[in-house]
Coordinates of C-alpha atoms and ligand atoms in Angstrom, one line a residue:
X1 CA -3.3 -43.5 -26.6
X2 CA 0.1 -42.1 -26.5
X3 CA 1.2 -40.3 -23.1
X4 CA 1.8 -36.7 -24.9
X5 CA -1.4 -36.8 -26.9
X6 CA -3.0 -37.5 -24.0
X7 CA -1.7 -34.6 -22.2
X8 CA -2.6 -32.7 -25.0
X9 CA -6.2 -33.5 -24.8
X10 CA -6.4 -33.1 -21.0
X11 CA -5.2 -29.2 -21.8
X12 CA -8.0 -28.9 -23.9
X13 CA -10.3 -30.1 -21.8
X14 CA -9.3 -27.6 -18.8
X15 CA -12.2 -25.4 -18.7
X16 CA -10.3 -22.6 -17.2
X17 CA -7.0 -22.5 -18.7
X18 CA -4.8 -20.7 -15.6
X19 CA -2.6 -17.7 -15.8
X20 CA 0.5 -18.3 -18.0
X21 CA 4.0 -17.4 -17.1
X22 CA 4.6 -14.3 -19.1
X23 CA 5.2 -10.5 -19.9
X24 CA 1.7 -9.3 -20.7
X25 CA 0.8 -6.5 -22.9
X26 CA -1.1 -3.4 -21.4
X27 CA -4.1 -4.6 -23.8
X28 CA -3.6 -8.6 -22.9
X29 CA -3.6 -7.5 -18.9
X30 CA -6.7 -5.4 -19.7
X31 CA -8.5 -8.6 -21.2
X32 CA -7.5 -10.5 -18.5
X33 CA -9.0 -8.3 -15.7
X34 CA -12.4 -7.9 -17.5
X35 CA -12.3 -11.9 -18.0
X36 CA -11.9 -12.1 -14.4
X37 CA -14.3 -9.5 -13.8
X38 CA -16.9 -11.1 -15.8
X39 CA -16.9 -14.6 -14.6
X40 CA -16.9 -13.7 -11.1
X41 CA -19.1 -11.2 -9.8
X42 CA -19.7 -12.5 -7.0
X43 CA -16.2 -11.6 -5.4
X44 CA -14.8 -9.5 -8.4
X45 CA -15.3 -5.9 -9.1
X46 CA -13.3 -3.7 -12.1
X47 CA -13.3 -0.3 -12.0
X48 CA -10.8 2.3 -13.5
X49 CA -9.1 4.7 -10.8
X50 CA -8.5 7.8 -14.3
X51 CA -6.6 8.0 -17.2
X52 CA -2.4 7.6 -17.8
X53 CA -1.2 10.7 -20.0
X54 CA -2.2 8.7 -23.0
X55 CA -5.8 7.7 -21.9
X56 CA -4.8 4.0 -21.2
X57 CA -7.2 3.0 -18.2
X58 CA -6.1 3.0 -14.7
X59 CA -7.5 -0.7 -14.1
X60 CA -8.1 -1.7 -10.4
X61 CA -9.4 -5.4 -9.8
X62 CA -11.0 -5.4 -5.8
X63 CA -12.1 -9.0 -5.0
X64 CA -14.0 -10.0 -1.5
X65 CA -17.0 -11.6 -0.5
X66 CA -18.7 -8.1 -1.2
X67 CA -16.6 -6.7 -3.9
X68 CA -18.7 -3.4 -4.9
X69 CA -18.5 -1.7 -1.5
X70 CA -17.3 -1.1 1.6
X71 CA -18.5 -2.9 4.5
X72 CA -18.2 -2.3 8.1
X73 CA -15.4 -4.0 10.2
X74 CA -13.7 -5.1 7.0
X75 CA -10.4 -3.4 6.1
X76 CA -9.4 -2.1 2.8
X77 CA -6.2 -3.1 1.2
X78 CA -4.5 -2.6 -1.1
X79 CA -1.7 -3.4 -3.8
X80 CA 0.0 -1.0 -6.7
X81 CA 2.7 -2.5 -9.1
X82 CA 4.8 -1.1 -12.1
X83 CA 4.3 2.8 -11.2
X84 CA 8.0 2.9 -12.3
X85 CA 7.3 1.5 -16.1
X86 CA 10.1 -0.7 -16.2
X87 CA 10.1 -2.3 -13.0
X88 CA 7.8 -4.7 -14.2
X89 CA 7.9 -8.0 -12.3
X90 CA 5.2 -6.5 -10.1
X91 CA 2.7 -6.1 -12.5
X92 CA 2.7 -10.0 -13.3
X93 CA 2.6 -10.8 -9.9
X94 CA -0.3 -9.1 -9.2
X95 CA -2.0 -11.0 -12.1
X96 CA -0.6 -14.4 -10.7
X97 CA -1.9 -13.2 -7.5
X98 CA -5.5 -12.4 -8.7
X99 CA -5.3 -15.8 -10.7
X100 CA -4.4 -17.4 -7.1
X101 CA -7.2 -15.7 -5.1
X102 CA -9.6 -16.6 -7.4
X103 CA -9.1 -20.1 -8.2
X104 CA -8.3 -20.9 -4.5
X105 CA -11.7 -19.0 -3.6
X106 CA -13.5 -21.1 -6.4
X107 CA -12.3 -24.4 -5.3
X108 CA -13.1 -23.8 -1.6
X109 CA -9.6 -23.6 -0.1
X110 CA -9.6 -22.0 3.2
X111 CA -6.7 -19.7 2.7
X112 CA -8.3 -17.9 0.3
X113 CA -12.0 -17.8 2.0
X114 CA -10.3 -16.3 5.1
X115 CA -8.9 -13.3 3.2
X116 CA -11.7 -12.3 0.9
X117 CA -14.2 -13.0 3.7
X118 CA -12.6 -10.8 6.2
X119 CA -10.7 -8.0 4.0
X120 CA -11.4 -6.1 0.5
X121 CA -8.2 -6.5 -1.6
X122 CA -7.5 -3.8 -4.6
X123 CA -5.0 -4.6 -7.3
X124 CA -3.8 -2.0 -9.4
X125 CA -1.7 -4.1 -11.8
X126 CA 0.4 -0.9 -13.4
X127 CA 0.1 2.7 -12.5
X128 CA 1.9 3.6 -15.4
X129 CA 1.2 1.5 -18.3
X130 CA 2.7 4.3 -20.6
X131 CA 6.1 4.1 -19.4
X132 CA 5.8 0.2 -19.5
X133 CA 4.7 0.5 -23.1
X134 CA 8.3 2.1 -23.9
X135 CA 10.1 -0.4 -21.3
X136 CA 13.5 -1.3 -22.0
X137 CA 14.4 -4.8 -21.0
X138 CA 17.5 -4.1 -19.2
X139 CA 18.5 -4.8 -15.8
X140 CA 19.0 -1.7 -14.5
X141 CA 19.1 1.1 -17.3
X142 CA 15.8 3.4 -16.9
X143 CA 14.1 3.4 -20.5
X144 CA 10.2 3.6 -19.5
X145 CA 10.7 4.4 -15.8
X146 CA 8.6 7.8 -16.0
X147 CA 5.7 8.9 -17.2
X148 CA 4.9 9.9 -20.6
X149 CA 5.5 13.6 -19.5
X150 CA 9.0 11.9 -18.6
X151 CA 7.8 12.9 -14.6
X152 CA 8.7 10.0 -12.2
X153 CA 5.7 9.2 -10.6
X154 CA 7.6 8.4 -7.2
X155 CA 8.4 11.8 -7.0
X156 CA 5.4 13.7 -7.6
X157 CA 2.9 13.1 -4.6
X158 CA 2.9 16.0 -2.0
X159 CA 5.3 15.9 0.8
X160 CA 5.3 17.0 3.9
X161 CA 8.7 17.6 4.4
X162 CA 9.2 19.5 2.0
X163 CA 7.5 22.9 3.2
X164 CA 4.1 23.6 3.1
X165 CA 4.4 26.8 0.8
X166 CA 6.0 24.8 -2.2
X167 CA 3.0 21.9 -1.8
X168 CA 0.2 24.9 -2.0
X169 CA 1.9 26.3 -5.4
X170 CA 2.1 22.5 -6.5
X171 CA -1.5 21.9 -6.4
X172 CA -3.0 18.8 -7.3
X173 CA -4.8 19.8 -10.8
X174 CA -0.6 20.5 -11.8
X175 CA 0.5 17.2 -10.8
X176 CA 0.6 14.2 -13.2
X177 CA -2.5 12.7 -14.3
X178 CA -1.4 9.0 -12.5
X179 CA -0.7 10.5 -9.4
X180 CA -3.8 12.6 -9.7
X181 CA -5.7 9.4 -10.0
X182 CA -4.0 7.7 -6.9
X183 CA -4.9 10.8 -4.7
X184 CA -8.3 10.7 -5.8
X185 CA -8.4 6.8 -5.3
X186 CA -7.2 7.7 -1.5
X187 CA -10.1 10.0 -1.1
X188 CA -12.5 7.3 -2.4
X189 CA -11.8 4.9 0.7
X190 CA -10.2 4.5 3.6
X191 CA -7.5 1.9 3.1
X192 CA -5.4 0.6 6.1
X193 CA -2.4 -1.4 4.6
X194 CA -0.7 -1.2 1.5
X195 CA 2.7 -2.1 -0.9
X196 CA 4.0 -0.7 -4.0
X197 CA 6.1 -3.1 -5.7
X198 CA 9.2 -2.2 -7.6
X199 CA 12.2 -3.9 -8.9
X200 CA 16.0 -3.4 -9.0
X201 CA 16.9 -4.2 -5.5
X202 CA 15.5 -7.4 -2.8
X203 CA 14.4 -5.2 0.1
X204 CA 11.1 -3.6 2.1
X205 CA 11.4 -0.5 2.8
X206 CA 9.1 1.4 4.8
X207 CA 8.3 5.3 5.7
X208 CA 9.8 8.0 6.2
X209 CA 11.8 8.1 2.7
X210 CA 12.1 12.1 3.1
X211 CA 13.3 14.1 6.4
X212 CA 11.8 14.8 9.8
X213 CA 13.4 15.8 12.2
X214 CA 13.4 12.5 14.1
X215 CA 16.5 11.3 12.5
X216 CA 18.0 8.4 14.3
X217 CA 21.1 7.0 13.3
X218 CA 20.5 8.0 8.9
X219 CA 16.7 7.2 9.5
X220 CA 14.1 9.2 9.5
X221 CA 11.9 7.1 12.0
X222 CA 7.8 7.4 12.0
X223 CA 5.2 7.4 14.8
X224 CA 4.8 3.8 13.7
X225 CA 8.0 2.7 13.5
X226 CA 7.7 -0.4 15.6
X227 CA 4.6 -1.8 13.2
X228 CA 6.3 -0.8 10.0
X229 CA 9.8 -2.6 11.0
X230 CA 7.5 -5.8 11.7
X231 CA 5.4 -5.3 8.2
X232 CA 9.0 -5.4 6.6
X233 CA 10.2 -8.4 8.4
X234 CA 6.8 -9.9 7.5
X235 CA 7.4 -9.7 3.6
X236 CA 11.1 -9.9 3.6
X237 CA 11.2 -13.4 5.8
X238 CA 8.3 -14.9 4.1
X239 CA 10.4 -14.2 0.6
X240 CA 12.7 -17.1 -0.3
X241 CA 15.8 -15.2 0.2
X242 CA 14.8 -11.6 0.5
X243 CA 15.8 -11.9 4.2
X244 CA 19.0 -12.5 3.6
X245 CA 19.5 -9.1 2.6
X246 CA 22.5 -9.7 0.8
X247 CA 21.2 -11.6 -2.6
X248 CA 21.5 -8.6 -5.4
X249 CA 24.9 -8.0 -6.4
X250 CA 25.3 -4.7 -7.1
X251 CA 23.0 -3.8 -4.1
X252 CA 24.5 -2.9 -0.5
X253 CA 23.3 -5.6 2.2
X254 CA 20.5 -5.3 4.0
X255 CA 19.9 -6.3 7.5
X256 CA 16.9 -8.8 7.4
X257 CA 16.3 -7.6 4.2
X258 CA 14.6 -4.7 5.5
X259 CA 15.7 -0.7 5.2
X260 CA 14.7 2.8 6.7
X261 CA 13.6 4.2 3.0
X262 CA 15.4 7.8 4.1
X263 CA 18.3 5.8 5.5
X264 CA 18.2 4.1 2.2
X265 CA 18.4 7.1 0.4
X266 CA 15.9 10.4 0.8
X267 CA 13.5 11.3 -1.7
X268 CA 11.1 13.5 -1.9
X269 CA 7.6 13.4 -3.3
X270 CA 7.1 9.6 -2.6
X271 CA 3.9 7.9 -2.8
X272 CA 4.3 5.8 0.3
X273 CA 5.1 8.5 3.1
X274 CA 1.8 10.4 1.1
X275 CA 0.0 7.4 1.8
X276 CA 1.2 7.2 5.2
X277 CA 0.9 11.1 6.5
X278 CA -2.2 11.9 4.4
X279 CA -4.5 9.0 3.9
X280 CA -3.6 7.4 6.9
X281 CA -2.2 4.4 5.1
X282 CA 0.6 2.1 5.7
X283 CA 2.4 1.8 3.0
X284 CA 5.6 -0.2 2.2
X285 CA 8.0 -0.2 -1.0
X286 CA 8.5 -3.7 -2.1
X287 CA 11.6 -3.9 -4.4
X288 CA 10.6 -7.3 -5.4
X289 CA 13.9 -8.4 -8.1
X290 CA 17.2 -7.4 -8.4
X291 CA 17.2 -7.2 -12.5
X292 CA 14.3 -4.7 -13.0
X293 CA 13.0 -6.6 -15.8
X294 CA 13.6 -10.3 -15.5
X295 CA 13.7 -13.1 -18.1
X296 CA 10.3 -14.3 -18.8
X297 CA 12.1 -17.6 -17.8
X298 CA 12.3 -16.7 -14.4
X299 CA 8.5 -15.7 -14.0
X300 CA 7.4 -19.2 -12.4
X301 CA 10.5 -18.9 -9.6
X302 CA 9.9 -15.2 -9.1
X303 CA 5.8 -16.2 -8.3
X304 CA 7.3 -18.9 -6.3
X305 CA 9.7 -16.7 -4.2
X306 CA 7.1 -14.2 -3.2
X307 CA 3.9 -15.8 -3.2
X308 CA 4.1 -16.6 0.4
X309 CA 5.3 -13.2 1.6
X310 CA 2.4 -11.6 -0.7
X311 CA -0.3 -13.3 1.7
X312 CA 1.2 -12.8 4.7
X313 CA 1.7 -9.2 3.8
X314 CA -1.9 -8.8 3.1
X315 CA -3.1 -10.7 6.5
X316 CA -1.4 -8.0 8.4
X317 CA -4.5 -5.9 7.8
X318 CA -5.8 -7.3 10.8
X319 CA -3.4 -6.0 13.2
X320 CA -3.8 -3.7 16.2
X321 CA -7.3 -2.5 17.1
X322 CA -10.3 -1.5 14.8
X323 CA -13.9 -0.1 15.3
X324 CA -16.4 3.1 15.3
X325 CA -17.2 6.1 17.2
X326 CA -20.4 7.2 18.6
X327 CA -21.3 10.7 19.5
X328 CA -23.5 11.4 22.2
X329 CA -27.0 9.9 20.6
X330 CA -25.5 7.2 19.5
X331 CA -24.8 7.8 15.7
X332 CA -21.2 7.1 14.1
X333 CA -19.4 10.3 13.7
X334 CA -17.0 11.4 10.7
X335 CA -13.6 13.2 11.4
X336 CA -13.2 11.9 15.6
X337 CA -9.6 12.2 16.3
X338 CA -8.2 8.8 17.6
X339 CA -5.1 9.2 18.9
X340 CA -2.3 6.7 20.8
X341 CA -0.5 7.8 23.3
X342 CA 2.8 8.0 22.3
X343 CA 2.5 8.0 18.5
X344 CA 2.2 11.7 17.4
X345 CA 1.2 11.0 13.5
X346 CA 1.9 14.5 11.4
X347 CA -1.9 14.3 10.6
X348 CA -3.8 12.4 13.3
X349 CA -5.7 9.3 12.3
X350 CA -9.4 10.2 11.5
X351 CA -12.9 8.0 11.6
X352 CA -13.9 7.5 7.8
X353 CA -18.0 8.5 6.9
X354 CA -18.7 5.6 8.3
X355 CA -17.4 6.3 11.3
X356 CA -14.7 4.0 11.5
X357 CA -10.9 3.8 12.2
X358 CA -8.1 1.2 11.8
X359 CA -5.3 1.4 14.2
X360 CA -2.7 -1.0 13.0
X361 CA -0.4 -1.5 16.6
X362 CA 1.6 -4.5 17.4
X363 CA 0.6 -6.6 20.5
X364 CA 0.6 -4.1 24.0
X365 CA -1.3 -2.3 25.9
X366 CA -2.0 1.5 24.4
X367 CA -3.4 4.4 26.0
X368 CA -6.6 5.6 23.4
X369 CA -7.6 9.2 23.2
X370 CA -10.7 10.1 21.1
X371 CA -11.8 14.1 20.7
X372 CA -15.0 15.1 19.0
X373 CA -16.2 18.7 18.9
X374 CA -19.2 18.8 21.5
X375 CA -17.8 16.1 23.4
X376 CA -15.8 15.3 26.7
X377 CA -12.3 13.6 25.6
X378 CA -12.8 10.0 25.7
X379 CA -9.3 8.1 26.9
X380 CA -9.3 4.4 26.8
X381 CA -6.1 1.7 27.7
X382 CA -6.6 -1.4 25.6
X383 CA -4.9 -4.5 25.7
X384 CA -4.4 -5.3 22.1
X385 CA -3.5 -9.1 20.9
X386 CA -2.4 -10.0 17.7
X387 CA -5.5 -9.9 15.2
X388 CA -3.9 -11.5 12.0
X389 CA -3.9 -15.6 13.1
X390 CA -7.6 -14.5 13.8
X391 CA -8.4 -12.5 10.4
X392 CA -9.9 -10.1 12.6
X393 CA -8.2 -6.6 14.2
X394 CA -9.4 -6.7 17.9
X395 CA -13.2 -4.6 18.2
X396 CA -13.7 -1.8 20.3
X397 CA -16.2 1.0 20.3
X398 CA -16.0 4.2 21.4
X399 CA -19.3 6.3 22.5
X400 CA -18.6 9.7 23.4
X401 CA -20.3 12.0 26.0
X402 CA -22.0 15.1 25.3
X403 CA -20.8 18.2 26.8
X404 CA -23.4 19.5 29.1
X405 CA -24.6 22.5 26.8
X406 CA -23.7 25.9 29.3
X407 CA -23.0 29.6 28.6
X408 CA -19.5 28.4 27.3
X409 CA -19.9 29.2 23.4
X410 CA -15.9 28.7 22.6
X411 CA -15.5 25.1 21.2
X412 CA -13.3 23.4 24.4
X413 CA -11.4 20.9 22.6
X414 CA -10.7 22.0 19.4
X415 CA -9.6 18.8 17.3
X416 CA -6.2 18.8 16.6
X417 CA -4.8 19.2 12.9
X418 CA -1.8 18.0 10.8
X419 CA 1.3 18.9 12.0
X420 CA 3.2 20.5 9.1
X421 CA 5.6 22.8 11.4
X422 CA 8.5 20.0 11.2
X423 CA 11.7 21.7 9.9
X424 CA 13.3 19.7 7.1
X425 CA 16.7 18.1 7.9
X426 CA 18.9 17.2 5.4
X427 CA 16.0 16.0 3.0
X428 CA 16.0 15.3 -0.3
X429 CA 14.1 18.8 -1.1
X430 CA 16.2 20.3 1.0
X431 CA 18.3 23.9 0.4
X432 CA 21.6 22.8 -1.6
X433 CA 24.5 23.3 1.5
X434 CA 27.8 22.7 0.1
X435 CA 29.3 20.4 3.1
X436 CA 31.1 17.6 2.2
X437 CA 28.6 15.0 3.9
X438 CA 25.7 16.6 2.4
X439 CA 27.1 16.9 -1.4
X440 CA 27.8 13.0 -0.6
X441 CA 24.0 12.3 0.5
X442 CA 23.3 13.9 -2.3
X443 CA 25.2 12.1 -5.1
X444 CA 23.8 8.8 -3.3
X445 CA 20.5 9.9 -3.9
X446 CA 21.0 10.6 -7.6
X447 CA 22.7 7.2 -8.0
X448 CA 20.6 5.0 -5.7
X449 CA 17.0 7.0 -7.7
X450 CA 18.0 5.1 -10.8
X451 CA 18.4 1.2 -8.5
X452 CA 14.4 1.6 -6.8
Ligands
NAG1 C1 -17.7 -6.5 -14.6 O1 -18.6 -7.5 -14.6 C2 -20.0 -6.9 -14.1 C3 -21.3 -8.2 -13.6 O2 -21.0 -9.1 -14.9 C4 -20.6 -5.9 -15.3 O3 -21.6 -5.3 -15.0 C5 -19.4 -4.6 -15.3 O4 -20.2 -3.7 -16.4 C6 -17.8 -5.1 -15.8 N1 -17.2 -4.5 -15.3 C7 -16.5 -4.0 -16.1 C8 -15.4 -2.8 -16.2 O5 -16.4 -4.8 -17.7
NAG2 C1 -17.4 -25.0 -2.5 O1 -18.5 -24.8 -1.9 C2 -20.0 -24.7 -1.8 C3 -20.7 -24.4 -0.7 O2 -20.5 -25.1 0.0 C4 -20.2 -25.6 -2.7 O3 -21.9 -25.3 -3.3 C5 -19.7 -25.8 -4.1 O4 -19.7 -26.9 -5.1 C6 -17.9 -26.1 -3.7 N1 -17.1 -26.3 -4.6 C7 -15.8 -27.2 -5.3 C8 -15.0 -26.6 -6.0 O5 -15.6 -27.8 -3.9
NAG3 C1 -16.7 -15.6 6.9 O1 -17.6 -14.8 7.4 C2 -18.6 -15.1 8.2 C3 -18.9 -14.0 9.0 O2 -18.3 -12.7 9.0 C4 -18.1 -16.2 9.4 O3 -19.3 -17.0 10.2 C5 -17.5 -17.3 8.6 O4 -16.8 -18.7 9.0 C6 -16.0 -17.1 7.6 N1 -15.9 -18.1 6.6 C7 -14.7 -18.1 6.4 C8 -14.4 -19.4 5.5 O5 -13.7 -17.5 6.9
NAG4 C1 -1.5 -5.3 29.5 O1 -2.1 -4.9 30.8 C2 -2.7 -6.1 31.4 C3 -3.2 -5.6 32.6 O2 -2.6 -4.9 33.6 C4 -1.7 -7.3 31.7 O3 -2.1 -8.3 32.0 C5 -1.2 -7.7 30.0 O4 0.3 -8.6 30.1 C6 -0.7 -6.1 29.3 N1 0.0 -6.6 28.4 C7 0.9 -6.6 27.7 C8 1.2 -7.0 26.2 O5 1.8 -5.8 28.2
NAG5 C1 4.4 19.6 16.2 O1 5.6 19.4 15.8 C2 6.7 20.1 16.4 C3 8.0 19.6 15.9 O2 8.0 18.2 16.9 C4 6.5 19.8 17.9 O3 7.3 20.9 18.3 C5 4.9 20.3 18.5 O4 4.7 20.5 19.6 C6 4.2 19.6 17.1 N1 2.6 20.3 17.4 C7 1.5 19.1 17.7 C8 0.2 20.0 17.9 O5 1.7 17.8 18.2

């Protein structure tokens, strides 16, 4: 048989064809996800979190050995791509990632078995299918960035720094359909770690995107800054070139290929701050290509550049400590506040409906405080190892002791609530001031808003 014919015959005999490297339309993407779901019922679960403005389903594929529901002790991870409709590499990276994980699992490859055995991975390949449908293939132009109502979805989330009154005025049902869908999604599951994939630069950006009172050298520093810097470096250093920090000609150099979001350019209503502040999910914004719509011929190389970093980042869901909080009768309790000394999160982290908490921390000794009504405040110091290599965070349960009921009727330990008393300091939604630097800052913000 001539060699070429032999290759052709082999191709036709190969049962499950691998995903091809090209841009898939919304319909093709849907078909692909439906097919993966149908042929892998043991590890895949396809669900919709809602519809876009034009009624397209926002499909999420969950992968894991128990894909249909949460399992106590198994952290929930997510990737979101294409929230800007014309930033398209992330869509295809997500499909390749799904293909790779499923194929690896079917072939008994340890790396895939370990990920799907130890975590549940949710993938939303497009958050803005309407924008994608009208996207320009230009590298920088922004046709297709916005949703069908011409709203930038990465500016439409509630913002902790933009003032509480403004948030209340803009209540949830006035927000864009795609943003409402994600907000509802975050209520159905307690996600631990997440990234949203963008294009137009090559950098891993981390919270805060907007300004609080903790500006340090131009950065808006969150209480978990050390963890965020580590997470961003895991992505940039496992990437073929992101860590060099100077790959895109039209972009500023980024030391280590990472940046504090605010320090790059302040923005209000972003998704990563929302995830972190209100959903206790640590999220990064990954800018994965200099060109927003790279030529299809570059897709195999771009997948190779990102594959290792996408997998390494997922493993970071096992940083720190996880466990449950039990009340005086040994029942796991929801809404117990689990705080780490020195980390004053705007909304303190709370246990979920399974009584679980997950706290991403770098190795070290940490003092924990657990607060729950009717119970004594519990403190403990934990020596936290590096979990990702073991595919599990350190496990630690907290057993609370009930306060002996006396004549004292007042709640002795009111649980802390979200702290939104922070004053806006020159953030993207600040009242306009006309000092030279503020004008410069907002001008930069406008220019940069065309880039991410
Ligand atoms: C996914 O596959 C399962 C099992 O075959 C099926 O019951 C379910 O309806 C599928 N989901 C979708 C959205 O098609
Ligand atoms: C993977 O392992 C399972 C259980 O050990 C076995 O039944 C199956 O045939 C293996 N599959 C491959 C492709 O090696
Ligand atoms: C999967 O998890 C089970 C129990 O959680 C463990 O016994 C098994 O070794 C794990 N398998 C892999 C491949 O990690
Ligand atoms: C944490 O504390 C223990 C006991 O005091 C000590 O042995 C250990 O080295 C500490 N770990 C770190 C990372 O500082
Ligand atoms: C809320 O933040 C402000 C400003 O940082 C601080 O002064 C105040 O103590 C905080 N309140 C709580 C309950 O953490």
